[in-house]
XYZ file of N, CA and C in Angstrom:
576
model
N 43.188 130.008 -49.643
C 42.500 130.612 -48.500
C 41.018 130.853 -48.766
N 40.514 130.352 -49.904
C 39.083 130.454 -50.186
C 38.623 131.767 -50.771
N 39.566 132.644 -51.158
C 39.161 133.891 -51.797
C 39.165 133.714 -53.312
N 38.445 134.599 -53.994
C 38.313 134.535 -55.447
C 38.833 135.840 -56.054
N 39.570 135.733 -57.145
C 40.071 136.884 -57.885
C 39.572 136.754 -59.319
N 39.058 137.836 -59.893
C 38.556 137.810 -61.269
C 39.040 139.046 -62.015
N 39.229 138.926 -63.338
C 39.671 140.058 -64.152
C 39.172 139.889 -65.570
N 39.258 140.950 -66.351
C 38.802 140.932 -67.736
C 37.619 141.863 -67.926
N 36.832 141.610 -68.957
C 35.667 142.436 -69.256
C 34.693 142.402 -68.078
N 34.254 143.585 -67.653
C 33.404 143.681 -66.462
C 32.133 144.464 -66.733
N 31.637 144.423 -67.950
C 30.462 145.192 -68.331
C 29.209 144.857 -67.556
N 29.148 143.670 -66.965
C 27.977 143.256 -66.189
C 28.333 142.971 -64.734
N 29.539 143.388 -64.325
C 29.974 143.153 -62.957
C 30.464 141.740 -62.705
N 30.731 140.982 -63.772
C 31.132 139.590 -63.617
C 32.520 139.410 -63.016
N 33.333 140.464 -63.012
C 34.647 140.363 -62.365
C 34.690 141.131 -61.047
N 33.570 141.686 -60.618
C 33.498 142.384 -59.338
C 33.082 141.374 -58.268
N 34.085 140.706 -57.702
C 33.833 139.660 -56.707
C 33.217 140.292 -55.456
N 32.118 139.736 -54.955
C 31.517 140.281 -53.733
C 32.542 140.328 -52.596
N 32.638 141.447 -51.919
C 33.641 141.612 -50.861
C 33.410 140.664 -49.694
N 32.191 140.219 -49.519
C 31.887 139.319 -48.406
C 32.138 137.848 -48.733
N 32.527 137.552 -49.978
C 32.730 136.160 -50.374
C 33.981 135.587 -49.716
N 33.819 134.481 -49.026
C 34.950 133.739 -48.466
C 34.586 132.270 -48.458
N 35.550 131.431 -48.213
C 35.287 130.001 -48.158
C 35.017 129.377 -49.504
N 35.505 129.977 -50.576
C 35.297 129.422 -51.910
C 36.079 128.138 -52.118
N 35.439 127.146 -52.754
C 36.117 125.882 -53.047
C 36.045 125.506 -54.528
N 35.174 126.177 -55.288
C 35.069 125.917 -56.729
C 34.466 127.154 -57.393
N 34.770 127.348 -58.667
C 34.282 128.503 -59.415
C 33.871 128.084 -60.819
N 33.029 128.907 -61.448
C 32.633 128.682 -62.842
C 32.360 130.034 -63.475
N 32.732 130.192 -64.732
C 32.521 131.442 -65.462
C 31.566 131.199 -66.620
N 30.489 131.979 -66.658
C 29.516 131.882 -67.734
C 29.748 132.975 -68.754
N 28.733 133.230 -69.562
C 28.863 134.259 -70.582
C 29.196 135.608 -69.979
N 28.396 136.043 -69.017
C 28.625 137.329 -68.362
C 28.254 137.273 -66.890
N 28.410 136.091 -66.289
C 28.171 135.924 -64.860
C 29.162 134.907 -64.299
N 29.328 134.922 -62.973
C 30.305 134.073 -62.311
C 29.652 133.381 -61.115
N 30.024 132.128 -60.891
C 29.525 131.369 -59.743
C 30.688 130.965 -58.854
N 30.424 130.946 -57.561
C 31.389 130.412 -56.604
C 30.660 129.443 -55.679
N 31.254 128.295 -55.462
C 30.751 127.325 -54.507
C 31.527 127.515 -53.218
N 30.811 127.667 -52.124
C 31.445 127.861 -50.825
C 31.601 126.521 -50.091
N 32.506 126.491 -49.142
C 32.786 125.263 -48.398
C 31.578 124.764 -47.611
N 30.603 125.626 -47.366
C 29.402 125.206 -46.646
C 28.311 124.660 -47.573
N 28.634 124.490 -48.864
C 27.691 123.920 -49.817
C 26.684 124.887 -50.390
N 26.901 126.181 -50.181
C 26.026 127.190 -50.773
C 26.720 127.830 -51.967
N 25.935 128.549 -52.776
C 26.444 129.141 -54.017
C 26.227 130.644 -54.001
N 27.222 131.375 -54.507
C 27.138 132.821 -54.680
C 27.311 133.110 -56.163
N 26.449 133.957 -56.723
C 26.525 134.302 -58.146
C 26.517 135.814 -58.285
N 27.327 136.330 -59.218
C 27.331 137.761 -59.489
C 27.547 137.995 -60.975
N 27.212 139.213 -61.405
C 27.320 139.571 -62.820
C 25.944 139.759 -63.430
N 25.813 139.421 -64.710
C 24.562 139.615 -65.443
C 23.426 138.818 -64.802
N 22.326 139.499 -64.532
C 21.159 138.837 -63.960
C 19.935 139.027 -64.852
N 20.170 139.293 -66.145
C 19.068 139.551 -67.071
C 18.035 138.444 -67.083
N 18.463 137.215 -66.961
C 17.549 136.078 -67.034
C 17.473 135.336 -65.704
N 17.810 136.021 -64.621
C 17.784 135.388 -63.314
C 18.999 134.518 -63.053
N 20.076 134.741 -63.798
C 21.290 133.930 -63.649
C 21.869 134.007 -62.247
N 21.713 135.172 -61.600
C 22.271 135.373 -60.258
C 21.259 135.110 -59.153
N 20.052 134.710 -59.524
C 19.010 134.425 -58.531
C 19.122 132.976 -58.064
N 19.997 132.733 -57.119
C 20.189 131.384 -56.597
C 18.870 130.921 -55.981
N 18.408 129.710 -56.350
C 17.147 129.224 -55.789
C 17.158 129.242 -54.259
N 16.087 129.691 -53.687
C 15.960 129.772 -52.238
C 16.185 128.406 -51.600
N 17.011 128.381 -50.578
C 17.256 127.148 -49.845
C 18.246 126.203 -50.488
N 18.866 126.589 -51.599
C 19.823 125.693 -52.253
C 21.015 125.469 -51.326
N 21.273 124.211 -51.016
C 22.404 123.853 -50.151
C 22.869 122.456 -50.526
N 23.933 122.012 -49.887
C 24.458 120.687 -50.183
C 25.051 120.584 -51.567
N 25.517 121.692 -52.116
C 26.081 121.716 -53.469
C 27.538 121.251 -53.428
N 27.925 120.436 -54.415
C 29.298 119.929 -54.492
C 30.041 120.392 -55.742
N 29.316 120.923 -56.735
C 29.949 121.411 -57.966
C 29.038 122.432 -58.630
N 29.645 123.351 -59.398
C 28.883 124.352 -60.138
C 29.367 124.403 -61.576
N 28.469 124.826 -62.477
C 28.798 125.030 -63.889
C 28.041 126.261 -64.360
N 28.588 126.937 -65.355
C 27.950 128.135 -65.880
C 27.913 128.078 -67.393
N 26.719 128.238 -67.942
C 26.568 128.329 -69.382
C 26.470 129.790 -69.780
N 26.121 130.026 -71.015
C 25.944 131.403 -71.451
C 24.750 132.024 -70.745
N 23.648 131.285 -70.656
C 22.424 131.794 -70.050
C 21.936 130.928 -68.890
N 22.809 130.113 -68.312
C 22.354 129.231 -67.246
C 23.384 129.109 -66.139
N 22.887 128.796 -64.951
C 23.703 128.459 -63.791
C 23.245 127.077 -63.345
N 24.208 126.204 -63.031
C 23.884 124.814 -62.721
C 24.634 124.393 -61.460
N 23.952 123.635 -60.602
C 24.558 123.138 -59.372
C 24.320 121.643 -59.251
N 25.350 120.933 -58.806
C 25.253 119.508 -58.497
C 25.189 119.373 -56.987
N 24.165 118.689 -56.500
C 24.000 118.510 -55.065
C 24.620 117.188 -54.589
N 24.897 117.119 -53.304
C 25.544 115.939 -52.734
C 24.696 114.682 -52.858
N 23.397 114.834 -53.084
C 22.532 113.669 -53.263
C 22.487 113.186 -54.710
N 23.341 113.774 -55.584
C 23.420 113.342 -56.976
C 22.368 113.929 -57.884
N 21.644 114.951 -57.405
C 20.657 115.624 -58.239
C 21.216 116.946 -58.756
N 20.553 117.499 -59.764
C 21.016 118.723 -60.419
C 19.931 119.794 -60.332
N 20.357 121.025 -60.070
C 19.461 122.174 -60.036
C 19.997 123.197 -61.040
N 19.115 123.767 -61.865
C 19.543 124.758 -62.862
C 18.608 125.954 -62.817
N 19.170 127.138 -63.081
C 18.363 128.349 -63.124
C 18.953 129.312 -64.142
N 18.135 130.285 -64.549
C 18.533 131.237 -65.575
C 17.481 131.321 -66.656
N 17.906 131.284 -67.911
C 17.020 131.410 -69.068
C 16.735 130.024 -69.619
N 15.469 129.634 -69.655
C 15.127 128.270 -70.040
C 14.852 128.108 -71.529
N 15.558 128.818 -72.366
C 15.414 128.654 -73.805
C 15.781 127.226 -74.190
N 14.972 126.592 -74.971
C 15.206 125.235 -75.491
C 15.294 124.187 -74.394
N 14.819 124.494 -73.203
C 14.788 123.506 -72.132
C 16.113 123.259 -71.448
N 17.056 124.211 -71.510
C 18.363 123.983 -70.883
C 18.273 123.867 -69.369
N 17.191 124.380 -68.781
C 17.020 124.287 -67.331
C 16.123 123.128 -66.927
N 15.534 122.459 -67.899
C 14.587 121.383 -67.614
C 15.345 120.089 -67.370
N 15.783 119.907 -66.128
C 16.536 118.709 -65.753
C 15.612 117.502 -65.883
N 16.052 116.443 -66.579
C 15.204 115.252 -66.706
C 14.749 114.768 -65.328
N 13.467 114.491 -65.184
C 12.882 114.155 -63.895
C 13.477 112.936 -63.218
N 13.947 111.982 -63.992
C 14.486 110.751 -63.409
C 15.995 110.812 -63.191
N 16.614 111.953 -63.450
C 18.072 112.052 -63.362
C 18.533 112.019 -61.909
N 19.402 111.074 -61.595
C 20.013 110.992 -60.272
C 21.352 110.286 -60.399
N 22.095 110.217 -59.329
C 23.399 109.564 -59.378
C 24.422 110.350 -60.166
N 24.234 111.666 -60.267
C 25.144 112.516 -61.047
C 26.410 112.811 -60.237
N 27.562 112.766 -60.918
C 28.845 113.041 -60.269
C 29.581 114.223 -60.880
N 29.131 114.701 -62.049
C 29.768 115.859 -62.691
C 28.759 116.545 -63.605
N 28.946 117.859 -63.801
C 28.066 118.645 -64.659
C 28.889 119.562 -65.549
N 28.286 119.961 -66.676
C 28.892 120.926 -67.584
C 27.767 121.696 -68.265
N 28.051 122.934 -68.639
C 27.033 123.760 -69.279
C 27.622 124.436 -70.507
N 26.876 124.369 -71.617
C 27.298 125.007 -72.856
C 26.465 126.244 -73.134
N 26.417 126.621 -74.388
C 25.661 127.805 -74.787
C 24.181 127.631 -74.495
N 23.592 126.549 -74.965
C 22.163 126.306 -74.768
C 21.899 124.841 -74.462
N 22.871 124.191 -73.802
C 22.667 122.807 -73.397
C 23.388 122.532 -72.083
N 22.923 121.476 -71.403
C 23.484 121.085 -70.121
C 23.810 119.597 -70.188
N 24.895 119.206 -69.514
C 25.364 117.827 -69.571
C 25.625 117.326 -68.155
N 25.280 116.077 -67.906
C 25.534 115.457 -66.611
C 26.202 114.105 -66.817
N 27.144 113.777 -65.932
C 27.796 112.476 -65.926
C 27.304 111.723 -64.698
N 26.789 110.531 -64.931
C 26.291 109.714 -63.832
C 27.395 108.805 -63.278
N 27.196 108.327 -62.065
C 28.203 107.494 -61.402
C 28.468 106.185 -62.144
N 27.529 105.773 -62.998
C 27.727 104.540 -63.774
C 28.444 104.782 -65.098
N 28.962 106.015 -65.306
C 29.713 106.319 -66.524
C 28.863 106.678 -67.712
N 27.578 106.899 -67.499
C 26.651 107.263 -68.569
C 26.481 108.780 -68.600
N 26.372 109.339 -69.801
C 26.202 110.781 -70.000
C 24.760 111.078 -70.381
N 24.202 112.128 -69.773
C 22.856 112.597 -70.090
C 22.975 114.064 -70.483
N 22.324 114.460 -71.580
C 22.387 115.850 -72.037
C 20.994 116.328 -72.418
N 20.739 117.632 -72.194
C 19.443 118.194 -72.540
C 19.594 119.656 -72.929
N 18.538 120.175 -73.573
C 18.553 121.556 -74.050
C 18.483 121.601 -75.561
N 19.034 122.649 -76.156
C 18.995 122.824 -77.607
C 19.839 121.762 -78.298
N 19.287 121.155 -79.350
C 19.981 120.065 -80.024
C 20.144 120.312 -81.513
N 20.104 121.562 -81.947
C 20.203 121.875 -83.368
C 21.450 121.341 -84.036
N 22.540 121.230 -83.310
C 23.797 120.729 -83.863
C 24.110 119.328 -83.380
N 23.156 118.697 -82.716
C 23.386 117.363 -82.195
C 24.158 117.348 -80.894
N 24.283 118.489 -80.240
C 25.096 118.571 -79.019
C 24.527 117.794 -77.839
N 23.217 117.516 -77.868
C 22.631 116.721 -76.781
C 22.333 115.279 -77.211
N 22.707 114.924 -78.423
C 22.515 113.549 -78.897
C 23.740 112.734 -78.505
N 23.694 112.152 -77.328
C 24.808 111.353 -76.825
C 24.985 110.140 -77.742
N 26.220 109.870 -78.199
C 26.443 108.721 -79.089
C 25.923 107.425 -78.468
N 25.256 106.631 -79.282
C 24.699 105.352 -78.826
C 25.807 104.465 -78.267
N 25.549 103.870 -77.132
C 26.498 102.944 -76.545
C 27.640 103.577 -75.778
N 27.677 104.909 -75.684
C 28.764 105.566 -74.956
C 28.678 105.192 -73.479
N 29.773 104.654 -72.946
C 29.818 104.264 -71.539
C 31.252 104.388 -71.046
N 31.453 104.160 -69.759
C 32.797 104.234 -69.205
C 33.360 105.640 -69.193
N 32.495 106.640 -69.129
C 32.939 108.035 -69.145
C 33.345 108.462 -67.740
N 34.450 109.204 -67.653
C 34.956 109.672 -66.354
C 34.942 111.187 -66.224
N 34.786 111.912 -67.346
C 34.750 113.377 -67.294
C 33.986 113.897 -68.513
N 33.393 115.093 -68.352
C 32.641 115.723 -69.450
C 33.014 117.192 -69.548
N 32.771 117.754 -70.735
C 32.963 119.186 -70.958
C 31.956 119.622 -72.013
N 31.560 120.885 -71.939
C 30.596 121.416 -72.899
C 31.130 122.699 -73.507
N 31.195 122.741 -74.832
C 31.554 123.960 -75.531
C 30.294 124.726 -75.878
N 30.429 125.698 -76.723
C 29.260 126.487 -77.106
C 28.199 125.605 -77.738
N 28.599 124.757 -78.666
C 27.630 123.913 -79.374
C 28.134 122.493 -79.563
N 29.068 122.063 -78.711
C 29.535 120.684 -78.781
C 29.758 120.135 -77.374
N 29.866 118.812 -77.293
C 30.039 118.140 -76.016
C 31.190 117.157 -76.142
N 31.947 116.987 -75.053
C 33.121 116.128 -75.056
C 33.062 115.193 -73.845
N 33.489 113.956 -74.040
C 33.537 112.974 -72.960
C 34.898 112.294 -72.947
N 35.443 112.110 -71.747
C 36.681 111.367 -71.553
C 36.314 109.991 -71.010
N 36.806 108.966 -71.670
C 36.504 107.595 -71.245
C 37.602 107.064 -70.321
N 37.250 106.044 -69.553
C 38.188 105.473 -68.588
C 39.422 104.859 -69.250
N 39.341 104.563 -70.538
C 40.495 104.008 -71.252
C 41.406 105.089 -71.818
N 41.142 106.362 -71.478
C 42.003 107.459 -71.907
C 41.719 107.995 -73.292
N 40.601 107.574 -73.880
C 40.221 108.104 -75.192
C 39.126 109.154 -75.023
N 38.916 109.916 -76.083
C 37.974 111.035 -76.056
C 36.921 110.845 -77.139
N 35.683 111.204 -76.804
C 34.575 111.193 -77.749
C 33.975 112.591 -77.755
N 33.654 113.116 -78.946
C 33.061 114.449 -79.043
C 31.941 114.433 -80.065
N 30.910 115.256 -79.822
C 29.775 115.326 -80.731
C 29.168 116.717 -80.677
N 28.370 117.016 -81.712
C 27.752 118.336 -81.814
C 28.330 119.122 -82.968
N 28.307 120.440 -82.873
C 28.805 121.307 -83.947
C 30.267 121.018 -84.242
N 30.613 121.061 -85.512
C 31.990 120.783 -85.924
C 32.468 121.784 -86.958
N 31.909 122.991 -86.929
C 32.265 124.004 -87.921
C 33.714 124.459 -87.833
N 34.377 124.232 -86.704
C 35.790 124.592 -86.550
C 36.651 123.377 -86.248
N 36.117 122.197 -86.507
C 36.869 120.973 -86.252
C 36.916 120.577 -84.783
N 36.058 121.163 -83.958
C 36.109 120.921 -82.514
C 35.722 119.499 -82.103
N 35.074 118.756 -82.989
C 34.749 117.363 -82.660
C 35.594 116.372 -83.462
N 36.555 116.862 -84.225
C 37.471 115.984 -84.968
C 38.612 115.567 -84.039
N 38.462 114.442 -83.374
C 39.485 113.961 -82.444
C 40.729 113.565 -83.237
N 41.915 114.050 -82.852
C 43.136 113.676 -83.568
C 43.328 112.160 -83.576
N 43.716 111.639 -84.717
C 43.931 110.195 -84.855
C 44.965 109.724 -83.840
N 44.663 108.608 -83.180
C 45.607 108.017 -82.245
C 45.660 108.659 -80.873
N 44.799 109.625 -80.619
C 44.827 110.289 -79.311
C 44.445 109.284 -78.225
N 45.331 109.119 -77.239
C 45.061 108.200 -76.128
C 45.835 108.677 -74.906
N 45.631 108.017 -73.786
C 46.334 108.398 -72.568
C 45.871 109.727 -72.002
N 44.681 110.152 -72.364
C 44.163 111.450 -71.912
C 43.699 111.346 -70.462
N 43.999 112.371 -69.672
C 43.600 112.393 -68.261
C 42.660 113.548 -67.921
N 42.538 114.530 -68.823
C 41.642 115.666 -68.566
C 41.217 116.278 -69.891
N 40.028 116.893 -69.908
C 39.502 117.550 -71.103
C 38.916 118.902 -70.742
N 38.839 119.774 -71.758
C 38.175 121.070 -71.615
C 37.622 121.458 -72.979
N 36.546 122.232 -72.965
C 35.941 122.684 -74.217
C 35.757 124.192 -74.183
N 36.262 124.851 -75.200
C 36.039 126.278 -75.362
C 34.837 126.493 -76.243
N 34.635 127.704 -76.679
C 33.492 128.025 -77.508
C 33.438 127.134 -78.746
N 34.545 127.038 -79.451
C 34.590 126.216 -80.674
C 35.918 125.487 -80.796
N 36.482 125.075 -79.655
C 37.683 124.246 -79.695
C 37.687 123.296 -78.500
N 38.525 122.260 -78.583
C 38.601 121.244 -77.542
C 40.053 121.009 -77.179
N 40.311 120.744 -75.895
C 41.655 120.522 -75.405
C 41.676 119.226 -74.594
N 42.752 118.429 -74.758
C 42.913 117.191 -73.984
C 44.304 117.153 -73.385
């Protein structure tokens, strides 16, 4: 019915869903803020606004997907472009100027990832752990996910590629893993 329910730690109001929110079609949870995409293509954000995370850019519309990082809010527009706001540490909000044709987005701790319609992945922001260094030749990607300091891609052949921080084995893909249809990335773990 388009309503949103949230629970858990609420120190910044991130689980206090605005009473006027309706028509929700997608949601994203960041470090201490929450985003909802409405059926009319607009975005509602609540919770921590220390870095402008809840300050939705004026006039933002035509949104088809949302993502939330620790310090960033990201929206994918119907024209295949990306809009980001929040804390621009390490350039996580600096969307590459030539980026278009985007079909999916993901946001990590200090990096942002986009999947283009041609199966190519583009990543930007902090790269201390190699999280934005997309493996050379990576193509045929159908889905992406971003952990705290790692990035994951699902290929059309059902295999998974991961790069970035590996301090907890989050980029060590199990041998023989295939037939994958969906992926997700937690802070320091990966699920297929």
